[in-house]
PDB file of C-alpha atoms in Angstrom:
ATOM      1  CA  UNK A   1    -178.912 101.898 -63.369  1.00  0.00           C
ATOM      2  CA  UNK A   2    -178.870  99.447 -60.516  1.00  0.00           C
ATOM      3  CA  UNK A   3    -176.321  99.817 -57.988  1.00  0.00           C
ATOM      4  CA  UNK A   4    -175.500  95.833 -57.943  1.00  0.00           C
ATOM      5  CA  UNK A   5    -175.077  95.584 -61.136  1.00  0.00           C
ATOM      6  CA  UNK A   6    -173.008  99.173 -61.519  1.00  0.00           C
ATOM      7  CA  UNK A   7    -170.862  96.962 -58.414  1.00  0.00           C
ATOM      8  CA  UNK A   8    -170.493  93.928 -60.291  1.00  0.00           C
ATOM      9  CA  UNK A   9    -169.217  95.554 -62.953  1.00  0.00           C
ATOM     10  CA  UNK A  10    -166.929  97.369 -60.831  1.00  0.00           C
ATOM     11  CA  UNK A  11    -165.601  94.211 -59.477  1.00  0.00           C
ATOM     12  CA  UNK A  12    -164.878  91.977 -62.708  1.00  0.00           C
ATOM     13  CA  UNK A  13    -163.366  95.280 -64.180  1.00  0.00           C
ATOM     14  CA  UNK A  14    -160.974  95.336 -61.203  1.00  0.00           C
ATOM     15  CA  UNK A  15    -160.262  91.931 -61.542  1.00  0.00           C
ATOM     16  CA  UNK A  16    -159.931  91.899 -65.611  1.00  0.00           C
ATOM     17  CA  UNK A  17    -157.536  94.860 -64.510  1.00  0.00           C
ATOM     18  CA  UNK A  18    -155.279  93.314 -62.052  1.00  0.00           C
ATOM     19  CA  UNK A  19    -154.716  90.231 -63.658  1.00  0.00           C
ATOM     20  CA  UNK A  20    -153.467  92.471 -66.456  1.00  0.00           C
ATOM     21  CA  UNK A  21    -150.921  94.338 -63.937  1.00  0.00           C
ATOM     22  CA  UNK A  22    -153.163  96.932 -64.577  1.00  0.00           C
ATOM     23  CA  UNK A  23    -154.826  99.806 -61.969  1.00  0.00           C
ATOM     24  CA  UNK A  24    -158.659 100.332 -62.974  1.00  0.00           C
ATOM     25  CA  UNK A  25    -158.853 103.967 -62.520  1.00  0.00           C
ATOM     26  CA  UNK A  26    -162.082 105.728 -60.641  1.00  0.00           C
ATOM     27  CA  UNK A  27    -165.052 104.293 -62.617  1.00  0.00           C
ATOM     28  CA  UNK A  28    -168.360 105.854 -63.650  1.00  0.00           C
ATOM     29  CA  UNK A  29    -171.751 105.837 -65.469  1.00  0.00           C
ATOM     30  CA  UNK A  30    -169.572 107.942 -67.865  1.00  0.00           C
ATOM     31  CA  UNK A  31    -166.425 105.633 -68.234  1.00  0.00           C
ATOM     32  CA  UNK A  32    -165.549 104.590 -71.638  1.00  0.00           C
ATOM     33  CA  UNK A  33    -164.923 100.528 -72.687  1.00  0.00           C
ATOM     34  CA  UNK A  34    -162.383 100.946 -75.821  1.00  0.00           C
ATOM     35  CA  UNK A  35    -161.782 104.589 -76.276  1.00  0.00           C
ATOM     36  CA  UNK A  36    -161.512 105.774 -72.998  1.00  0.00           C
ATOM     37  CA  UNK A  37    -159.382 105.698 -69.281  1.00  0.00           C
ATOM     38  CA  UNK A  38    -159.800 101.830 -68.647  1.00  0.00           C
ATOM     39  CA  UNK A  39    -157.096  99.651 -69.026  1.00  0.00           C
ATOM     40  CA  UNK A  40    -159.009  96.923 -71.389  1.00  0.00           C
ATOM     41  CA  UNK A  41    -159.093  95.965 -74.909  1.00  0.00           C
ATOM     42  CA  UNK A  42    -161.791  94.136 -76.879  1.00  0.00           C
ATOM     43  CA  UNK A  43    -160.597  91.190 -75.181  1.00  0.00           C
ATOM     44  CA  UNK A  44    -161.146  91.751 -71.854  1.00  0.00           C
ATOM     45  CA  UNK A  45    -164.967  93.576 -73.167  1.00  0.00           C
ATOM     46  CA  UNK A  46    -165.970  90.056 -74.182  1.00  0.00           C
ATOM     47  CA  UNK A  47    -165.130  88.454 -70.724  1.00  0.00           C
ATOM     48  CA  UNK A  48    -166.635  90.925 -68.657  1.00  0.00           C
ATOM     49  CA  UNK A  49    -169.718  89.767 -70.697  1.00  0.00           C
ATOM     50  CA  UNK A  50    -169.760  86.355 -70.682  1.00  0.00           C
ATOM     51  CA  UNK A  51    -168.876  86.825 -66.353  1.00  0.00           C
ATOM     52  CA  UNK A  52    -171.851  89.478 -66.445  1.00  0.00           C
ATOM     53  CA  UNK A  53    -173.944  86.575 -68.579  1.00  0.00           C
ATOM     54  CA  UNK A  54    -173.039  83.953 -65.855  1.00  0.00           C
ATOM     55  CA  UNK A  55    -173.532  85.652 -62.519  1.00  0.00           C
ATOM     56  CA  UNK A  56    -176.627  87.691 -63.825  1.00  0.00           C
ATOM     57  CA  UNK A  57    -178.514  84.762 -65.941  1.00  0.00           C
ATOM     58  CA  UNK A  58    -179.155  87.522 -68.320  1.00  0.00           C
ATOM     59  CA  UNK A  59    -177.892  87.794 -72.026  1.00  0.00           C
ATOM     60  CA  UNK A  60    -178.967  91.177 -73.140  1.00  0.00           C
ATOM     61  CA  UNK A  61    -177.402  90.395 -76.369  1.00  0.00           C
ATOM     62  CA  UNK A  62    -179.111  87.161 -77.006  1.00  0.00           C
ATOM     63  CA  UNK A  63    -181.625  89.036 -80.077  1.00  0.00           C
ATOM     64  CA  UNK A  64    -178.004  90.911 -81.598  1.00  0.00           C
ATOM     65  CA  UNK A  65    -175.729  93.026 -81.068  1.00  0.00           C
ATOM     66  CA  UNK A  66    -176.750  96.397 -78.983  1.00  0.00           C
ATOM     67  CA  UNK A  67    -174.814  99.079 -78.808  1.00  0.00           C
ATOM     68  CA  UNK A  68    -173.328 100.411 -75.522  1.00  0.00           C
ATOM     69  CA  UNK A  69    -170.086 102.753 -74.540  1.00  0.00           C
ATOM     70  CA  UNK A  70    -170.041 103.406 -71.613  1.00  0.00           C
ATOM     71  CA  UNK A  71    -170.374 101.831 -68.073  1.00  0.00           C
ATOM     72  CA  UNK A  72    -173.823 103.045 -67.259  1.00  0.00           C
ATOM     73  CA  UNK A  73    -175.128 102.268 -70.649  1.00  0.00           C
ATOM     74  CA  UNK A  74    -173.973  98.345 -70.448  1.00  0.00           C
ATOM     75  CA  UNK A  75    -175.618  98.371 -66.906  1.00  0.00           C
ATOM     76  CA  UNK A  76    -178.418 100.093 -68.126  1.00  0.00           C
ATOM     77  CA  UNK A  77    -178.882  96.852 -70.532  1.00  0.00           C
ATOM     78  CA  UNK A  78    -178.654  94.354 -67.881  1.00  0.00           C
ATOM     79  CA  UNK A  79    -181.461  96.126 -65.938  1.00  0.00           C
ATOM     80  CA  UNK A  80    -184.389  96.658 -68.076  1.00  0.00           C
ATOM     81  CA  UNK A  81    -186.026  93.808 -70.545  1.00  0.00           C
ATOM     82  CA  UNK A  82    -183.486  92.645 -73.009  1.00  0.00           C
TER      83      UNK A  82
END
C-alpha cells in the first residue's frame, strides 16, 4: 500500500468523521469499514469513494463490485491495475 493514498484516506475519513461530531480513532492497514472501530456507516463508505474516485482519477470498481474490509485492502485497490 502506498503511503499517499493510505494518507488520503486518512484525511477524508477524518473529515467524513468530524462532520459527523465524530472522533476517527487511530487508523490502520487493519481498520475495519462497517464492522469495526470507525465511526461510519454505509453512507459515509460510498462518499469516501466517490472523494477517493475524484482526487485519484481512478475507479477501481468501474468492472463490479470488489470486495474490500479493511483500510489497507481498499488502498491496496487504488494502487495496483483495477
Amino acid at each position: 500500500m502506498t503511503d499517499s493514498i493510505f494518507a488520503l484516506i486518512a484525511e477524508e475519513l477524518g473529515r467524513i468523521a468530524a462532520d459527523k461530531g465524530e472522533v476517527m480513532p487511530p487508523l490502520t492497514a487493519d481498520s475495519r469499514f462497517l464492522d469495526g472501530d470507525l465511526p461510519i456507516d454505509s453512507l459515509d463508505l460510498a462518499t469516501l469513494l466517490v472523494v477517493l474516485e475524484q482526487r485519484t482519477g481512478q475507479d477501481p470498481f468501474r468492472e463490479g463490485f470488489r470486495q474490500f474490509t479493511t483500510v489497507g485492502e481498499l488502498a491496496a485497490l487504488y494502487t495496483v491495475p483495477a
